[in-house]
Amino acid sequence: MVTLWKYVGITPDAVIGHSLGEFATLCTAGVMSLSTCLYLAGRRAMLMAENCAAGTHAMQVVREGQEYVEKYLASMPQVGDSNGKGSTANYTSQICEITCINSAKSTVVSGSSKKIAVLQQQLTKSGVRTSVLKVSFAFHSSRMDAILDDYETEAERLSFMAPRVPIASTEL
């Protein structure tokens, strides 16, 4: 799409991307070539396939803000917790974790597929709108830690340039 726009004389003044779209953002800004962009995206997919079990973990969009979701997760019974209460950090490491804050009323939670199904059921009963994303892996979650060292090694071998246009970040 960007190539077509450039062909007809339209160039961006700035770029922004979210999640996998950040690859396209960096390519469009001139930070990396198209071949580098495709290589990194493909290598990431291969590393996930090799190191993460597809379908075992899921992602769910919760139509509430981060603070609400943190409090909700902290109030849920936890593995090995006799009184059913505990810190978000404890809950996060054992059950689910907030992995994306898309907006003031859109928070993504990741965890095992079973725990996400339970969480969705409980939130729905509470009147909170949710939707489980149709993805094979829990992107942005600690489940991706298994690929980080190899992915960093791959990226260090490649060439990157200074951006030719400003890049806005969606990271909070």
PDB file of C-alpha atoms in Angstrom:
ATOM      1  CA  MET A   1       0.000   0.000   0.000  1.00  0.00           C
ATOM      2  CA  VAL A   2       2.793   2.420   0.937  1.00  0.00           C
ATOM      3  CA  THR A   3       4.573   1.691  -2.346  1.00  0.00           C
ATOM      4  CA  LEU A   4       1.392   2.525  -4.258  1.00  0.00           C
ATOM      5  CA  TRP A   5       0.969   5.774  -2.342  1.00  0.00           C
ATOM      6  CA  LYS A   6       4.595   6.720  -3.006  1.00  0.00           C
ATOM      7  CA  TYR A   7       4.110   5.896  -6.692  1.00  0.00           C
ATOM      8  CA  VAL A   8       1.278   8.435  -6.937  1.00  0.00           C
ATOM      9  CA  GLY A   9       3.258  11.023  -4.966  1.00  0.00           C
ATOM     10  CA  ILE A  10       1.776  10.621  -1.496  1.00  0.00           C
ATOM     11  CA  THR A  11       4.331  10.325   1.300  1.00  0.00           C
ATOM     12  CA  PRO A  12       3.711  10.284   5.046  1.00  0.00           C
ATOM     13  CA  ASP A  13       4.668  13.142   7.347  1.00  0.00           C
ATOM     14  CA  ALA A  14       4.779  10.673  10.260  1.00  0.00           C
ATOM     15  CA  VAL A  15       3.950   7.008  10.869  1.00  0.00           C
ATOM     16  CA  ILE A  16       2.421   4.959  13.661  1.00  0.00           C
ATOM     17  CA  GLY A  17       1.747   1.264  14.071  1.00  0.00           C
ATOM     18  CA  HIS A  18       0.387  -1.091  16.686  1.00  0.00           C
ATOM     19  CA  SER A  19       1.602  -4.613  17.436  1.00  0.00           C
ATOM     20  CA  LEU A  20       2.584  -6.375  14.203  1.00  0.00           C
ATOM     21  CA  GLY A  21       1.868  -3.088  12.411  1.00  0.00           C
ATOM     22  CA  GLU A  22       5.030  -1.680  13.979  1.00  0.00           C
ATOM     23  CA  PHE A  23       7.023  -3.707  11.434  1.00  0.00           C
ATOM     24  CA  ALA A  24       5.260  -1.859   8.604  1.00  0.00           C
ATOM     25  CA  THR A  25       5.781   1.416  10.459  1.00  0.00           C
ATOM     26  CA  LEU A  26       9.537   0.883  10.724  1.00  0.00           C
ATOM     27  CA  CYS A  27       9.741  -0.166   7.088  1.00  0.00           C
ATOM     28  CA  THR A  28       7.711   2.846   5.947  1.00  0.00           C
ATOM     29  CA  ALA A  29       9.888   5.191   8.010  1.00  0.00           C
ATOM     30  CA  GLY A  30      13.010   3.766   6.360  1.00  0.00           C
ATOM     31  CA  VAL A  31      14.400   2.166   9.520  1.00  0.00           C
ATOM     32  CA  MET A  32      14.588  -1.180   7.761  1.00  0.00           C
ATOM     33  CA  SER A  33      14.215  -2.488   4.242  1.00  0.00           C
ATOM     34  CA  LEU A  34      11.172  -4.436   3.113  1.00  0.00           C
ATOM     35  CA  SER A  35      13.253  -7.622   2.992  1.00  0.00           C
ATOM     36  CA  THR A  36      14.454  -7.062   6.581  1.00  0.00           C
ATOM     37  CA  CYS A  37      10.879  -6.383   7.682  1.00  0.00           C
ATOM     38  CA  LEU A  38       9.592  -9.579   6.079  1.00  0.00           C
ATOM     39  CA  TYR A  39      12.530 -11.572   7.429  1.00  0.00           C
ATOM     40  CA  LEU A  40      11.971 -10.378  11.018  1.00  0.00           C
ATOM     41  CA  ALA A  41       8.220 -10.977  10.874  1.00  0.00           C
ATOM     42  CA  GLY A  42       8.767 -14.445   9.408  1.00  0.00           C
ATOM     43  CA  ARG A  43      11.537 -15.319  11.848  1.00  0.00           C
ATOM     44  CA  ARG A  44       9.331 -14.245  14.751  1.00  0.00           C
ATOM     45  CA  ALA A  45       6.586 -16.564  13.501  1.00  0.00           C
ATOM     46  CA  MET A  46       9.053 -19.444  13.136  1.00  0.00           C
ATOM     47  CA  LEU A  47      10.475 -18.926  16.631  1.00  0.00           C
ATOM     48  CA  MET A  48       6.971 -18.880  18.089  1.00  0.00           C
ATOM     49  CA  ALA A  49       6.102 -22.101  16.261  1.00  0.00           C
ATOM     50  CA  GLU A  50       9.297 -23.738  17.555  1.00  0.00           C
ATOM     51  CA  ASN A  51       9.155 -22.487  21.162  1.00  0.00           C
ATOM     52  CA  CYS A  52       5.520 -21.830  22.052  1.00  0.00           C
ATOM     53  CA  ALA A  53       2.699 -24.374  21.979  1.00  0.00           C
ATOM     54  CA  ALA A  54      -0.010 -23.081  19.641  1.00  0.00           C
ATOM     55  CA  GLY A  55      -3.498 -22.935  21.123  1.00  0.00           C
ATOM     56  CA  THR A  56      -2.474 -23.407  24.759  1.00  0.00           C
ATOM     57  CA  HIS A  57      -2.756 -19.708  25.595  1.00  0.00           C
ATOM     58  CA  ALA A  58      -5.196 -17.038  24.511  1.00  0.00           C
ATOM     59  CA  MET A  59      -5.840 -13.308  24.451  1.00  0.00           C
ATOM     60  CA  GLN A  60      -9.062 -11.603  25.471  1.00  0.00           C
ATOM     61  CA  VAL A  61     -10.149  -8.010  24.985  1.00  0.00           C
ATOM     62  CA  VAL A  62     -11.921  -6.652  28.057  1.00  0.00           C
ATOM     63  CA  ARG A  63     -14.032  -3.544  27.422  1.00  0.00           C
ATOM     64  CA  GLU A  64     -12.830  -1.871  30.609  1.00  0.00           C
ATOM     65  CA  GLY A  65      -9.823   0.188  31.618  1.00  0.00           C
ATOM     66  CA  GLN A  66      -6.553  -1.063  33.043  1.00  0.00           C
ATOM     67  CA  GLU A  67      -7.386  -0.130  36.646  1.00  0.00           C
ATOM     68  CA  TYR A  68     -10.689  -2.036  36.576  1.00  0.00           C
ATOM     69  CA  VAL A  69      -9.037  -5.117  35.072  1.00  0.00           C
ATOM     70  CA  GLU A  70      -6.148  -5.035  37.572  1.00  0.00           C
ATOM     71  CA  LYS A  71      -8.589  -4.868  40.486  1.00  0.00           C
ATOM     72  CA  TYR A  72     -10.741  -7.616  38.990  1.00  0.00           C
ATOM     73  CA  LEU A  73      -7.764  -9.924  38.488  1.00  0.00           C
ATOM     74  CA  ALA A  74      -6.453  -9.206  41.990  1.00  0.00           C
ATOM     75  CA  SER A  75      -9.818 -10.130  43.528  1.00  0.00           C
ATOM     76  CA  MET A  76     -10.004 -13.533  41.853  1.00  0.00           C
ATOM     77  CA  PRO A  77      -9.020 -16.763  43.643  1.00  0.00           C
ATOM     78  CA  GLN A  78      -5.442 -17.766  42.949  1.00  0.00           C
ATOM     79  CA  VAL A  79      -3.566 -21.001  42.699  1.00  0.00           C
ATOM     80  CA  GLY A  80      -2.225 -21.966  46.111  1.00  0.00           C
ATOM     81  CA  ASP A  81      -3.878 -19.010  47.852  1.00  0.00           C
ATOM     82  CA  SER A  82      -6.018 -20.213  50.749  1.00  0.00           C
ATOM     83  CA  ASN A  83      -7.976 -16.998  51.258  1.00  0.00           C
ATOM     84  CA  GLY A  84      -8.701 -16.342  47.578  1.00  0.00           C
ATOM     85  CA  LYS A  85      -7.126 -12.880  47.605  1.00  0.00           C
ATOM     86  CA  GLY A  86      -3.691 -11.722  46.575  1.00  0.00           C
ATOM     87  CA  SER A  87      -1.577  -9.308  44.646  1.00  0.00           C
ATOM     88  CA  THR A  88      -1.923  -8.705  40.930  1.00  0.00           C
ATOM     89  CA  ALA A  89       1.713  -9.774  40.486  1.00  0.00           C
ATOM     90  CA  ASN A  90       1.008 -13.149  42.113  1.00  0.00           C
ATOM     91  CA  TYR A  91      -2.164 -13.584  40.080  1.00  0.00           C
ATOM     92  CA  THR A  92      -0.440 -12.446  36.919  1.00  0.00           C
ATOM     93  CA  SER A  93       2.379 -14.934  37.208  1.00  0.00           C
ATOM     94  CA  GLN A  94       0.045 -17.853  37.931  1.00  0.00           C
ATOM     95  CA  ILE A  95      -3.111 -17.160  35.962  1.00  0.00           C
ATOM     96  CA  CYS A  96      -3.452 -14.195  33.580  1.00  0.00           C
ATOM     97  CA  GLU A  97      -1.664 -10.969  32.764  1.00  0.00           C
ATOM     98  CA  ILE A  98      -2.555  -7.645  31.224  1.00  0.00           C
ATOM     99  CA  THR A  99      -0.690  -7.570  27.936  1.00  0.00           C
ATOM    100  CA  CYS A 100      -2.046  -4.548  26.050  1.00  0.00           C
ATOM    101  CA  ILE A 101      -3.773  -1.347  26.996  1.00  0.00           C
ATOM    102  CA  ASN A 102      -5.411  -0.344  23.738  1.00  0.00           C
ATOM    103  CA  SER A 103      -7.448   2.558  25.100  1.00  0.00           C
ATOM    104  CA  ALA A 104      -9.135   3.854  28.225  1.00  0.00           C
ATOM    105  CA  LYS A 105     -11.831   1.177  27.793  1.00  0.00           C
ATOM    106  CA  SER A 106      -9.978  -1.640  26.028  1.00  0.00           C
ATOM    107  CA  THR A 107      -7.555  -3.845  27.934  1.00  0.00           C
ATOM    108  CA  VAL A 108      -6.136  -7.132  26.655  1.00  0.00           C
ATOM    109  CA  VAL A 109      -5.543 -10.003  29.063  1.00  0.00           C
ATOM    110  CA  SER A 110      -3.533 -13.124  28.203  1.00  0.00           C
ATOM    111  CA  GLY A 111      -3.303 -16.471  29.929  1.00  0.00           C
ATOM    112  CA  SER A 112      -3.875 -20.172  29.455  1.00  0.00           C
ATOM    113  CA  SER A 113      -6.814 -20.897  27.160  1.00  0.00           C
ATOM    114  CA  LYS A 114      -8.698 -22.509  30.043  1.00  0.00           C
ATOM    115  CA  LYS A 115      -8.159 -19.566  32.401  1.00  0.00           C
ATOM    116  CA  ILE A 116      -9.139 -17.064  29.710  1.00  0.00           C
ATOM    117  CA  ALA A 117     -12.373 -19.017  29.123  1.00  0.00           C
ATOM    118  CA  VAL A 118     -13.148 -18.873  32.860  1.00  0.00           C
ATOM    119  CA  LEU A 119     -12.290 -15.180  33.003  1.00  0.00           C
ATOM    120  CA  GLN A 120     -14.525 -14.455  30.016  1.00  0.00           C
ATOM    121  CA  GLN A 121     -17.419 -16.307  31.624  1.00  0.00           C
ATOM    122  CA  GLN A 122     -16.998 -14.452  34.923  1.00  0.00           C
ATOM    123  CA  LEU A 123     -16.648 -11.033  33.314  1.00  0.00           C
ATOM    124  CA  THR A 124     -19.683 -11.645  31.103  1.00  0.00           C
ATOM    125  CA  LYS A 125     -21.732 -12.583  34.187  1.00  0.00           C
ATOM    126  CA  SER A 126     -20.592  -9.282  35.721  1.00  0.00           C
ATOM    127  CA  GLY A 127     -21.909  -7.406  32.683  1.00  0.00           C
ATOM    128  CA  VAL A 128     -18.507  -6.671  31.172  1.00  0.00           C
ATOM    129  CA  ARG A 129     -18.176  -7.044  27.407  1.00  0.00           C
ATOM    130  CA  THR A 130     -15.279  -9.231  26.312  1.00  0.00           C
ATOM    131  CA  SER A 131     -14.102 -11.010  23.210  1.00  0.00           C
ATOM    132  CA  VAL A 132     -11.485 -13.701  22.856  1.00  0.00           C
ATOM    133  CA  LEU A 133      -9.111 -12.946  19.997  1.00  0.00           C
ATOM    134  CA  LYS A 134      -8.738 -15.605  17.315  1.00  0.00           C
ATOM    135  CA  VAL A 135      -4.967 -16.041  17.619  1.00  0.00           C
ATOM    136  CA  SER A 136      -2.734 -19.102  17.998  1.00  0.00           C
ATOM    137  CA  PHE A 137      -0.384 -17.547  20.541  1.00  0.00           C
ATOM    138  CA  ALA A 138      -0.656 -15.104  23.454  1.00  0.00           C
ATOM    139  CA  PHE A 139       1.304 -12.291  21.795  1.00  0.00           C
ATOM    140  CA  HIS A 140       2.715  -9.526  24.021  1.00  0.00           C
ATOM    141  CA  SER A 141       2.614 -11.898  27.000  1.00  0.00           C
ATOM    142  CA  SER A 142       5.330 -13.506  29.073  1.00  0.00           C
ATOM    143  CA  ARG A 143       4.764 -16.630  26.936  1.00  0.00           C
ATOM    144  CA  MET A 144       6.862 -14.871  24.284  1.00  0.00           C
ATOM    145  CA  ASP A 145       9.877 -14.706  26.623  1.00  0.00           C
ATOM    146  CA  ALA A 146      10.930 -18.089  25.219  1.00  0.00           C
ATOM    147  CA  ILE A 147      11.841 -16.500  21.874  1.00  0.00           C
ATOM    148  CA  LEU A 148      13.449 -13.249  23.030  1.00  0.00           C
ATOM    149  CA  ASP A 149      17.116 -14.299  23.166  1.00  0.00           C
ATOM    150  CA  ASP A 150      17.057 -15.964  19.740  1.00  0.00           C
ATOM    151  CA  TYR A 151      15.058 -13.110  18.237  1.00  0.00           C
ATOM    152  CA  GLU A 152      17.462 -10.516  19.609  1.00  0.00           C
ATOM    153  CA  THR A 153      20.393 -12.472  18.147  1.00  0.00           C
ATOM    154  CA  GLU A 154      18.665 -12.477  14.743  1.00  0.00           C
ATOM    155  CA  ALA A 155      17.968  -8.733  14.911  1.00  0.00           C
ATOM    156  CA  GLU A 156      21.549  -7.880  15.910  1.00  0.00           C
ATOM    157  CA  ARG A 157      22.808  -9.349  12.614  1.00  0.00           C
ATOM    158  CA  LEU A 158      20.675  -6.973  10.546  1.00  0.00           C
ATOM    159  CA  SER A 159      21.114  -3.376   9.441  1.00  0.00           C
ATOM    160  CA  PHE A 160      18.872  -0.579  10.617  1.00  0.00           C
ATOM    161  CA  MET A 161      18.884   3.105   9.649  1.00  0.00           C
ATOM    162  CA  ALA A 162      17.695   6.332  11.233  1.00  0.00           C
ATOM    163  CA  PRO A 163      14.033   7.050  10.435  1.00  0.00           C
ATOM    164  CA  ARG A 164      13.340   9.373   7.504  1.00  0.00           C
ATOM    165  CA  VAL A 165      10.000  10.476   8.995  1.00  0.00           C
ATOM    166  CA  PRO A 166       8.908  10.764  12.631  1.00  0.00           C
ATOM    167  CA  ILE A 167       7.592   7.611  14.281  1.00  0.00           C
ATOM    168  CA  ALA A 168       4.846   7.847  16.884  1.00  0.00           C
ATOM    169  CA  SER A 169       4.644   5.033  19.412  1.00  0.00           C
ATOM    170  CA  THR A 170       1.557   3.316  20.795  1.00  0.00           C
ATOM    171  CA  GLU A 171       3.520   2.140  23.824  1.00  0.00           C
ATOM    172  CA  LEU A 172       2.267   3.737  27.010  1.00  0.00           C
TER     173      LEU A 172
END
